[in-house]
Amino acid sequence: MLKGNKRWIYIALPIFFFWFFGQIDKLGISIIQTDQGFLNDLGITGADKNAKIGMITFVFTISYALSNIFWGFIIDKLGARKTGILGLTAWAITMVIGGLSTSYEMFIVSRIILGIGEGMMIPICGKFISNWFHQRELGRAQSSWLAGNYLGPACGAIILTLVIATFHWQAAFFILAAFNVLIVLPMFIFLTRDTPEEHPRLDKEELAYIRQSDSKGSTKKQSFVQDFRYWIVWFGMLVASFLFFGISIWLPTYLVGAKGFTREAMTGITSLSWLFALGFVLICGYLSDKTKRPGLLATILFLLTTLFLTAAILSPQPVMAGVCMGLAMGAQGGVFHLSNLFIVKFSTPETAGRAAGLMGFTNILGGFSSYIMGWMVDISGGDFGPSIVMLIIAASLGFIAYLFTLKKEASELKLENVPPNRVTV
């Protein structure tokens, strides 16, 4: 079964777990911040409590976004494998520091360092996918690691809730550090290589397939910075980051504080929301390869996000409001998948790290959304309504931006479908 498909084991499997546990490290804070013991131990109390909670994700996301820029250049020079090993080691140390934190300020520092370390995730995966997979299977290859991106937090919500209830919030950080050291790091060391040519256990037939050019594909091409659609995708990722972090970080608090959910019910809705995101990723992975219209798919997803958020704010039923918020988050998971597909589409293997690093910088707006939403909830007396309206406006901007990609995408597809013996003027 593995003959001709070993790239899915050597690359897709490690980067799946890379994101599975990396996203729990990153977004598990949304569960941990609902624990009163965590808030009391770090002094996150008072009238500005929600703003302080938002600041935790704000500082993480700012360092994460800024580090994406230089990680892209480092990966293009050092290679994805060595960079991943370096980053995973740093994550483990940082998670231990987070668990040992005795003050809000110490914890903030640990999140800044974690953000710098995790900033290489998107560029690493863009580099691996660009080097290891044929251009006709980019959508499925992206789905393989993006599945970990969303399945991780779905499982993590349950894992962290059980760990905190059984032990203490500190134990959650120590367990996450162990996952990285014992599972993900060995995979990067023993399975991955920067290019298929370097891998001793890859057969010549599979290598020939990976390097086979697509006769229907366009020849490479102008620099990604010269393609206006890259910058539309870049703006779309700014918006998607704002939406995704705003919803994912605050969803557990929204469910418990605004809708009166128990911790168990909150965990169920939160996990379901991440499964929605996983579903959107898998569907988009299939449809993007099948239809070759990723721009159209992203446009539809932004429209759906607007509709889901509107339904959430209008619904009188707490369960329906929670599910609609989860569906909105899921739709943005699909946008994130398509954006990473565009990174590979608009770049070359030599520039994939830089293209992904520049795209990863867009996560900076996610940090602002987490802080702004916390501040708006504080000044609104605990009401999430105004902050959700802000998210609806953001989703509408993403929808409008992607409309400008549709005409060129349609014309490229039409040209690609012209029979090879037909001459076009």
Tab-separated table of C-alpha atoms in Angstrom:
chain	number	residue	atom	x	y	z
A	1	MET	CA	0.000	0.000	0.000
A	2	LEU	CA	2.870	2.358	0.730
A	3	LYS	CA	4.651	1.788	-2.587
A	4	GLY	CA	4.699	5.134	-4.354
A	5	ASN	CA	3.022	6.859	-1.376
A	6	LYS	CA	5.741	7.024	1.282
A	7	ARG	CA	5.755	10.815	1.167
A	8	TRP	CA	2.463	10.700	3.098
A	9	ILE	CA	4.237	8.858	5.935
A	10	TYR	CA	7.562	10.704	5.883
A	11	ILE	CA	6.088	14.207	5.594
A	12	ALA	CA	2.292	14.350	5.958
A	13	LEU	CA	2.226	12.307	9.191
A	14	PRO	CA	4.906	14.301	11.083
A	15	ILE	CA	3.430	17.664	10.145
A	16	PHE	CA	-0.039	16.400	11.103
A	17	PHE	CA	1.166	15.776	14.673
A	18	PHE	CA	3.294	18.933	14.472
A	19	TRP	CA	0.059	20.912	14.207
A	20	PHE	CA	-2.053	18.564	16.336
A	21	PHE	CA	0.001	19.253	19.455
A	22	GLY	CA	1.194	22.707	18.385
A	23	GLN	CA	-2.376	23.979	18.212
A	24	ILE	CA	-3.170	22.568	21.647
A	25	ASP	CA	-0.111	24.465	22.932
A	26	LYS	CA	-1.323	27.604	21.214
A	27	LEU	CA	-5.105	27.560	21.644
A	28	GLY	CA	-5.490	25.388	24.738
A	29	ILE	CA	-5.272	28.667	26.657
A	30	SER	CA	-8.918	29.260	25.693
A	31	ILE	CA	-9.851	26.318	27.954
A	32	ILE	CA	-7.300	27.039	30.676
A	33	GLN	CA	-8.447	30.668	31.021
A	34	THR	CA	-11.916	29.471	32.122
A	35	ASP	CA	-10.359	27.815	35.209
A	36	GLN	CA	-10.813	30.015	38.256
A	37	GLY	CA	-7.724	28.566	39.915
A	38	PHE	CA	-5.570	29.684	36.987
A	39	LEU	CA	-7.053	33.189	37.114
A	40	ASN	CA	-6.582	33.509	40.871
A	41	ASP	CA	-3.033	32.109	40.912
A	42	LEU	CA	-1.870	34.596	38.283
A	43	GLY	CA	-3.862	37.555	39.620
A	44	ILE	CA	-6.187	37.849	36.627
A	45	THR	CA	-9.038	39.467	38.524
A	46	GLY	CA	-10.830	42.778	38.800
A	47	ALA	CA	-12.845	44.970	36.450
A	48	ASP	CA	-10.317	44.577	33.637
A	49	LYS	CA	-10.149	40.776	33.923
A	50	ASN	CA	-11.271	40.128	30.329
A	51	ALA	CA	-8.780	42.630	28.941
A	52	LYS	CA	-6.007	40.831	30.835
A	53	ILE	CA	-7.175	37.507	29.426
A	54	GLY	CA	-7.181	39.001	25.924
A	55	MET	CA	-3.657	40.325	26.484
A	56	ILE	CA	-2.372	36.737	26.897
A	57	THR	CA	-3.306	35.888	23.321
A	58	PHE	CA	-2.420	39.375	22.098
A	59	VAL	CA	1.257	39.132	23.107
A	60	PHE	CA	1.487	35.556	21.848
A	61	THR	CA	0.020	36.428	18.459
A	62	ILE	CA	2.138	39.548	17.991
A	63	SER	CA	5.364	37.613	18.606
A	64	TYR	CA	4.044	34.724	16.496
A	65	ALA	CA	3.223	36.994	13.557
A	66	LEU	CA	6.436	39.031	13.648
A	67	SER	CA	8.596	35.920	13.919
A	68	ASN	CA	6.961	34.457	10.782
A	69	ILE	CA	8.857	37.012	8.704
A	70	PHE	CA	12.372	36.005	9.757
A	71	TRP	CA	11.509	32.302	10.087
A	72	GLY	CA	10.649	32.254	6.384
A	73	PHE	CA	14.182	33.366	5.465
A	74	ILE	CA	15.761	30.995	8.012
A	75	ILE	CA	13.829	28.016	6.637
A	76	ASP	CA	14.807	28.833	3.057
A	77	LYS	CA	18.458	28.796	4.206
A	78	LEU	CA	18.560	26.213	7.017
A	79	GLY	CA	15.863	23.822	5.801
A	80	ALA	CA	12.481	22.852	7.226
A	81	ARG	CA	13.715	19.785	9.132
A	82	LYS	CA	16.435	21.433	11.228
A	83	THR	CA	14.238	24.458	11.882
A	84	GLY	CA	11.415	22.201	13.085
A	85	ILE	CA	13.707	20.338	15.481
A	86	LEU	CA	14.943	23.646	16.879
A	87	GLY	CA	11.423	25.001	17.293
A	88	LEU	CA	10.034	21.872	18.951
A	89	THR	CA	12.788	21.948	21.542
A	90	ALA	CA	11.983	25.579	22.300
A	91	TRP	CA	8.258	24.810	22.632
A	92	ALA	CA	8.850	22.126	25.220
A	93	ILE	CA	10.984	24.425	27.358
A	94	THR	CA	8.433	27.220	27.047
A	95	MET	CA	5.512	25.023	28.113
A	96	VAL	CA	7.425	24.022	31.238
A	97	ILE	CA	8.048	27.704	32.015
A	98	GLY	CA	4.315	28.392	31.558
A	99	GLY	CA	3.425	25.655	34.039
A	100	LEU	CA	5.932	27.006	36.574
A	101	SER	CA	4.669	30.597	36.300
A	102	THR	CA	3.717	32.230	39.590
A	103	SER	CA	2.709	35.647	38.255
A	104	TYR	CA	0.806	37.138	35.344
A	105	GLU	CA	3.960	38.830	34.060
A	106	MET	CA	5.986	35.597	34.074
A	107	PHE	CA	3.238	33.823	32.187
A	108	ILE	CA	3.080	36.637	29.621
A	109	VAL	CA	6.823	36.245	28.976
A	110	SER	CA	6.378	32.501	28.424
A	111	ARG	CA	3.657	33.173	25.828
A	112	ILE	CA	5.873	35.662	23.992
A	113	ILE	CA	8.661	33.075	23.743
A	114	LEU	CA	6.166	30.411	22.658
A	115	GLY	CA	4.902	32.741	19.927
A	116	ILE	CA	8.422	33.229	18.592
A	117	GLY	CA	9.023	29.471	18.600
A	118	GLU	CA	5.728	28.578	16.897
A	119	GLY	CA	6.122	31.273	14.265
A	120	MET	CA	7.928	28.784	12.054
A	121	MET	CA	4.944	26.406	11.739
A	122	ILE	CA	3.344	27.824	8.583
A	123	PRO	CA	6.640	28.414	6.714
A	124	ILE	CA	7.872	24.905	7.583
A	125	CYS	CA	4.752	23.239	6.241
A	126	GLY	CA	4.719	25.426	3.136
A	127	LYS	CA	8.328	24.420	2.465
A	128	PHE	CA	7.690	20.698	3.019
A	129	ILE	CA	4.557	20.672	0.854
A	130	SER	CA	6.266	22.610	-1.941
A	131	ASN	CA	9.249	20.233	-1.984
A	132	TRP	CA	7.527	16.901	-1.465
A	133	PHE	CA	4.204	16.887	-3.339
A	134	HIS	CA	3.083	17.045	-6.954
A	135	GLN	CA	1.201	20.199	-7.886
A	136	ARG	CA	-1.962	18.204	-8.654
A	137	GLU	CA	-2.209	17.006	-5.027
A	138	LEU	CA	-1.451	20.237	-3.179
A	139	GLY	CA	-4.993	20.527	-1.799
A	140	ARG	CA	-4.905	17.056	-0.241
A	141	ALA	CA	-1.365	17.570	1.032
A	142	GLN	CA	-2.381	20.808	2.761
A	143	SER	CA	-5.422	19.067	4.237
A	144	SER	CA	-3.205	16.445	5.852
A	145	TRP	CA	-1.558	18.908	8.231
A	146	LEU	CA	-4.486	21.284	8.510
A	147	ALA	CA	-6.482	18.325	9.798
A	148	GLY	CA	-4.090	18.327	12.765
A	149	ASN	CA	-4.601	22.071	13.040
A	150	TYR	CA	-8.241	21.510	14.017
A	151	LEU	CA	-8.406	17.948	15.303
A	152	GLY	CA	-5.761	18.892	17.887
A	153	PRO	CA	-7.830	21.582	19.636
A	154	ALA	CA	-10.991	19.414	19.324
A	155	CYS	CA	-9.261	16.652	21.291
A	156	GLY	CA	-7.296	19.155	23.351
A	157	ALA	CA	-10.438	20.753	24.771
A	158	ILE	CA	-11.426	17.385	26.247
A	159	ILE	CA	-7.885	16.451	27.340
A	160	LEU	CA	-7.190	19.772	29.051
A	161	THR	CA	-10.571	19.849	30.785
A	162	LEU	CA	-9.943	16.379	32.237
A	163	VAL	CA	-6.347	17.185	33.236
A	164	ILE	CA	-7.328	20.417	35.005
A	165	ALA	CA	-10.251	18.738	36.771
A	166	THR	CA	-8.095	15.779	37.867
A	167	PHE	CA	-4.871	17.578	38.745
A	168	HIS	CA	-4.266	21.320	38.379
A	169	TRP	CA	-3.851	23.828	35.573
A	170	GLN	CA	-0.043	23.530	35.764
A	171	ALA	CA	-0.225	19.849	34.847
A	172	ALA	CA	-1.758	20.779	31.480
A	173	PHE	CA	1.443	22.587	30.460
A	174	PHE	CA	3.752	19.793	31.614
A	175	ILE	CA	1.763	17.172	29.693
A	176	LEU	CA	1.871	19.285	26.526
A	177	ALA	CA	5.652	19.616	26.844
A	178	ALA	CA	5.932	15.827	27.128
A	179	PHE	CA	3.823	15.306	23.989
A	180	ASN	CA	6.222	17.455	21.955
A	181	VAL	CA	9.374	15.759	23.256
A	182	LEU	CA	8.159	12.166	23.122
A	183	ILE	CA	6.011	12.156	19.962
A	184	VAL	CA	6.631	15.015	17.537
A	185	LEU	CA	10.368	15.594	17.941
A	186	PRO	CA	11.327	11.952	17.155
A	187	MET	CA	9.140	12.071	14.027
A	188	PHE	CA	11.021	15.092	12.701
A	189	ILE	CA	14.385	13.496	13.496
A	190	PHE	CA	13.778	10.026	12.051
A	191	LEU	CA	11.133	10.473	9.325
A	192	THR	CA	11.554	13.846	7.625
A	193	ARG	CA	14.153	15.166	5.204
A	194	ASP	CA	14.192	18.552	3.494
A	195	THR	CA	13.796	17.125	-0.010
A	196	PRO	CA	12.755	13.706	-1.360
A	197	GLU	CA	16.180	13.381	-3.026
A	198	GLU	CA	17.772	13.328	0.456
A	199	HIS	CA	15.565	10.548	1.829
A	200	PRO	CA	17.312	7.125	1.769
A	201	ARG	CA	14.062	5.128	1.812
A	202	LEU	CA	12.221	6.818	-1.060
A	203	ASP	CA	12.070	4.820	-4.296
A	204	LYS	CA	12.926	6.295	-7.693
A	205	GLU	CA	9.394	5.910	-9.070
A	206	GLU	CA	7.879	8.065	-6.329
A	207	LEU	CA	10.603	10.666	-6.719
A	208	ALA	CA	9.946	10.775	-10.474
A	209	TYR	CA	6.229	11.341	-9.818
A	210	ILE	CA	6.891	14.158	-7.356
A	211	ARG	CA	9.193	15.900	-9.811
A	212	GLN	CA	6.931	15.309	-12.816
A	213	SER	CA	5.699	18.587	-14.276
A	214	ASP	CA	1.999	19.110	-14.957
A	215	SER	CA	1.539	19.586	-18.684
A	216	LYS	CA	-1.514	21.704	-17.998
A	217	GLY	CA	0.208	23.846	-15.430
A	218	SER	CA	1.671	27.194	-16.183
A	219	THR	CA	5.411	27.619	-16.172
A	220	LYS	CA	6.910	29.444	-13.258
A	221	LYS	CA	6.191	32.554	-13.370
A	222	GLN	CA	6.511	35.964	-11.850
A	223	SER	CA	7.518	36.478	-8.232
A	224	PHE	CA	4.674	35.983	-5.780
A	225	VAL	CA	4.993	39.608	-4.681
A	226	GLN	CA	4.054	40.704	-8.220
A	227	ASP	CA	0.809	38.729	-8.322
A	228	PHE	CA	-2.011	40.972	-7.085
A	229	ARG	CA	-3.996	37.935	-5.970
A	230	TYR	CA	-1.315	37.034	-3.428
A	231	TRP	CA	-1.948	40.367	-1.721
A	232	ILE	CA	-5.716	39.843	-1.811
A	233	VAL	CA	-5.135	36.475	-0.143
A	234	TRP	CA	-2.783	38.228	2.290
A	235	PHE	CA	-5.538	40.709	3.199
A	236	GLY	CA	-8.035	37.849	3.403
A	237	MET	CA	-5.730	36.125	5.876
A	238	LEU	CA	-5.584	39.296	7.966
A	239	VAL	CA	-9.356	39.177	8.181
A	240	ALA	CA	-9.454	35.404	8.724
A	241	SER	CA	-6.916	35.722	11.545
A	242	PHE	CA	-8.966	38.454	13.185
A	243	LEU	CA	-12.088	36.281	12.962
A	244	PHE	CA	-10.542	32.959	13.866
A	245	PHE	CA	-8.616	34.074	16.937
A	246	GLY	CA	-11.503	36.255	18.078
A	247	ILE	CA	-13.936	33.348	17.979
A	248	SER	CA	-11.666	30.476	19.054
A	249	ILE	CA	-10.073	32.229	22.030
A	250	TRP	CA	-13.323	33.642	23.391
A	251	LEU	CA	-15.772	30.857	22.524
A	252	PRO	CA	-15.367	28.908	25.821
A	253	THR	CA	-15.669	32.118	27.876
A	254	TYR	CA	-18.664	33.216	25.756
A	255	LEU	CA	-20.411	29.896	26.327
A	256	VAL	CA	-19.805	29.853	30.088
A	257	GLY	CA	-20.124	33.551	30.893
A	258	ALA	CA	-22.709	34.823	28.394
A	259	LYS	CA	-24.794	31.720	27.675
A	260	GLY	CA	-24.636	29.940	31.028
A	261	PHE	CA	-23.172	26.642	29.813
A	262	THR	CA	-21.696	24.206	32.322
A	263	ARG	CA	-18.016	23.287	31.913
A	264	GLU	CA	-19.003	19.928	30.416
A	265	ALA	CA	-21.417	21.477	27.901
A	266	MET	CA	-18.855	24.164	27.041
A	267	THR	CA	-16.263	21.482	26.326
A	268	GLY	CA	-18.699	19.668	24.027
A	269	ILE	CA	-19.561	22.770	21.973
A	270	THR	CA	-15.906	23.837	21.797
A	271	SER	CA	-14.780	20.414	20.561
A	272	LEU	CA	-17.648	20.358	18.062
A	273	SER	CA	-16.535	23.744	16.737
A	274	TRP	CA	-13.044	22.443	16.039
A	275	LEU	CA	-14.566	19.426	14.308
A	276	PHE	CA	-16.573	21.834	12.142
A	277	ALA	CA	-13.264	23.442	11.158
A	278	LEU	CA	-11.804	20.032	10.371
A	279	GLY	CA	-14.827	19.247	8.202
A	280	PHE	CA	-14.470	22.483	6.254
A	281	VAL	CA	-10.751	21.771	5.728
A	282	LEU	CA	-11.371	18.281	4.356
A	283	ILE	CA	-14.185	19.479	2.098
A	284	CYS	CA	-12.103	22.393	0.794
A	285	GLY	CA	-9.120	20.102	0.222
A	286	TYR	CA	-11.254	17.888	-2.008
A	287	LEU	CA	-13.137	20.686	-3.780
A	288	SER	CA	-10.051	22.822	-4.427
A	289	ASP	CA	-8.382	19.939	-6.297
A	290	LYS	CA	-11.637	18.980	-8.020
A	291	THR	CA	-12.925	22.390	-9.116
A	292	LYS	CA	-9.621	24.300	-9.249
A	293	ARG	CA	-11.564	27.309	-7.936
A	294	PRO	CA	-10.031	28.019	-4.490
A	295	GLY	CA	-10.801	31.736	-4.824
A	296	LEU	CA	-14.497	31.035	-5.314
A	297	LEU	CA	-14.500	28.654	-2.366
A	298	ALA	CA	-12.908	31.293	-0.107
A	299	THR	CA	-15.489	33.867	-1.229
A	300	ILE	CA	-18.322	31.489	-0.295
A	301	LEU	CA	-16.720	30.743	3.087
A	302	PHE	CA	-16.548	34.427	4.030
A	303	LEU	CA	-20.210	34.797	3.081
A	304	LEU	CA	-21.133	31.786	5.212
A	305	THR	CA	-19.158	33.222	8.140
A	306	THR	CA	-21.164	36.452	7.918
A	307	LEU	CA	-24.431	34.493	7.906
A	308	PHE	CA	-23.424	32.223	10.801
A	309	LEU	CA	-22.329	35.140	13.000
A	310	THR	CA	-25.545	37.007	12.234
A	311	ALA	CA	-27.577	33.921	13.168
A	312	ALA	CA	-25.598	33.589	16.422
A	313	ILE	CA	-26.316	37.130	17.523
A	314	LEU	CA	-30.022	36.883	16.610
A	315	SER	CA	-30.721	33.401	18.003
A	316	PRO	CA	-32.583	33.321	21.357
A	317	GLN	CA	-31.470	29.722	21.953
A	318	PRO	CA	-28.050	29.387	23.686
A	319	VAL	CA	-27.258	26.046	22.006
A	320	MET	CA	-28.100	27.398	18.551
A	321	ALA	CA	-26.005	30.524	19.190
A	322	GLY	CA	-23.053	28.382	20.283
A	323	VAL	CA	-23.338	26.071	17.277
A	324	CYS	CA	-23.531	29.036	14.874
A	325	MET	CA	-20.407	30.545	16.438
A	326	GLY	CA	-18.714	27.181	15.971
A	327	LEU	CA	-19.791	27.009	12.323
A	328	ALA	CA	-18.408	30.512	11.738
A	329	MET	CA	-15.086	29.425	13.233
A	330	GLY	CA	-15.177	26.301	11.088
A	331	ALA	CA	-15.713	28.290	7.905
A	332	GLN	CA	-12.640	30.357	8.698
A	333	GLY	CA	-10.717	27.121	9.125
A	334	GLY	CA	-11.552	26.475	5.484
A	335	VAL	CA	-10.260	29.935	4.534
A	336	PHE	CA	-7.008	29.227	6.360
A	337	HIS	CA	-6.601	26.007	4.391
A	338	LEU	CA	-7.189	27.723	1.051
A	339	SER	CA	-4.803	30.547	1.965
A	340	ASN	CA	-2.001	28.058	2.561
A	341	LEU	CA	-2.831	26.423	-0.757
A	342	PHE	CA	-2.403	29.825	-2.415
A	343	ILE	CA	1.030	30.174	-0.798
A	344	VAL	CA	2.294	27.142	-2.699
A	345	LYS	CA	0.416	28.118	-5.867
A	346	PHE	CA	1.910	31.610	-6.080
A	347	SER	CA	5.475	30.737	-5.039
A	348	THR	CA	8.293	28.417	-6.091
A	349	PRO	CA	10.028	25.784	-3.918
A	350	GLU	CA	12.871	28.277	-3.458
A	351	THR	CA	10.580	31.091	-2.224
A	352	ALA	CA	7.895	29.059	-0.433
A	353	GLY	CA	9.365	29.766	3.010
A	354	ARG	CA	9.358	33.531	2.450
A	355	ALA	CA	5.876	33.510	0.903
A	356	ALA	CA	4.541	31.516	3.858
A	357	GLY	CA	6.391	33.682	6.378
A	358	LEU	CA	4.885	36.850	4.952
A	359	MET	CA	1.461	35.204	4.986
A	360	GLY	CA	1.989	34.049	8.559
A	361	PHE	CA	2.586	37.670	9.567
A	362	THR	CA	-1.154	38.214	9.083
A	363	ASN	CA	-1.730	36.414	12.386
A	364	ILE	CA	-0.792	39.716	14.006
A	365	LEU	CA	-4.381	40.883	13.618
A	366	GLY	CA	-5.601	37.833	15.512
A	367	GLY	CA	-3.857	39.133	18.598
A	368	PHE	CA	-5.617	42.459	18.278
A	369	SER	CA	-8.999	40.746	17.977
A	370	SER	CA	-8.512	38.767	21.204
A	371	TYR	CA	-7.573	41.906	23.142
A	372	ILE	CA	-10.188	44.179	21.528
A	373	MET	CA	-12.946	41.649	22.167
A	374	GLY	CA	-11.942	41.360	25.827
A	375	TRP	CA	-11.899	45.144	26.168
A	376	MET	CA	-15.298	45.482	24.454
A	377	VAL	CA	-16.824	42.838	26.719
A	378	ASP	CA	-15.494	44.695	29.788
A	379	ILE	CA	-16.919	48.083	28.736
A	380	SER	CA	-20.211	46.434	27.688
A	381	GLY	CA	-20.712	44.882	31.098
A	382	GLY	CA	-20.145	41.322	29.888
A	383	ASP	CA	-22.209	41.653	26.690
A	384	PHE	CA	-20.603	39.924	23.667
A	385	GLY	CA	-23.062	41.484	21.187
A	386	PRO	CA	-20.944	44.509	20.090
A	387	SER	CA	-17.820	42.378	19.586
A	388	ILE	CA	-19.740	39.870	17.429
A	389	VAL	CA	-21.026	42.745	15.272
A	390	MET	CA	-17.384	43.748	14.798
A	391	LEU	CA	-16.642	40.210	13.579
A	392	ILE	CA	-19.554	40.381	11.113
A	393	ILE	CA	-18.082	43.562	9.602
A	394	ALA	CA	-14.672	41.887	9.300
A	395	ALA	CA	-16.174	38.842	7.519
A	396	SER	CA	-17.928	41.149	5.055
A	397	LEU	CA	-14.585	42.783	4.184
A	398	GLY	CA	-13.068	39.375	3.455
A	399	PHE	CA	-15.985	38.513	1.174
A	400	ILE	CA	-15.586	41.756	-0.786
A	401	ALA	CA	-11.816	41.305	-1.160
A	402	TYR	CA	-12.073	37.825	-2.648
A	403	LEU	CA	-14.601	38.949	-5.235
A	404	PHE	CA	-11.677	40.593	-7.060
A	405	THR	CA	-9.943	37.207	-7.555
A	406	LEU	CA	-12.801	35.473	-9.331
A	407	LYS	CA	-12.502	36.853	-12.851
A	408	LYS	CA	-8.826	35.936	-13.334
A	409	GLU	CA	-9.305	32.553	-11.691
A	410	ALA	CA	-12.177	31.744	-14.072
A	411	SER	CA	-10.190	32.850	-17.127
A	412	GLU	CA	-7.179	30.707	-16.077
A	413	LEU	CA	-9.406	27.670	-15.663
A	414	LYS	CA	-11.010	28.252	-19.050
A	415	LEU	CA	-7.584	28.518	-20.695
A	416	GLU	CA	-6.394	25.368	-18.932
A	417	ASN	CA	-9.351	23.406	-20.299
A	418	VAL	CA	-8.622	24.358	-23.912
A	419	PRO	CA	-7.667	21.173	-25.872
A	420	PRO	CA	-3.923	21.056	-26.648
A	421	ASN	CA	-4.542	20.897	-30.431
A	422	ARG	CA	-6.677	24.015	-30.405
A	423	VAL	CA	-5.062	27.369	-31.096
A	424	THR	CA	-6.356	30.398	-29.191
A	425	VAL	CA	-5.862	33.921	-30.400
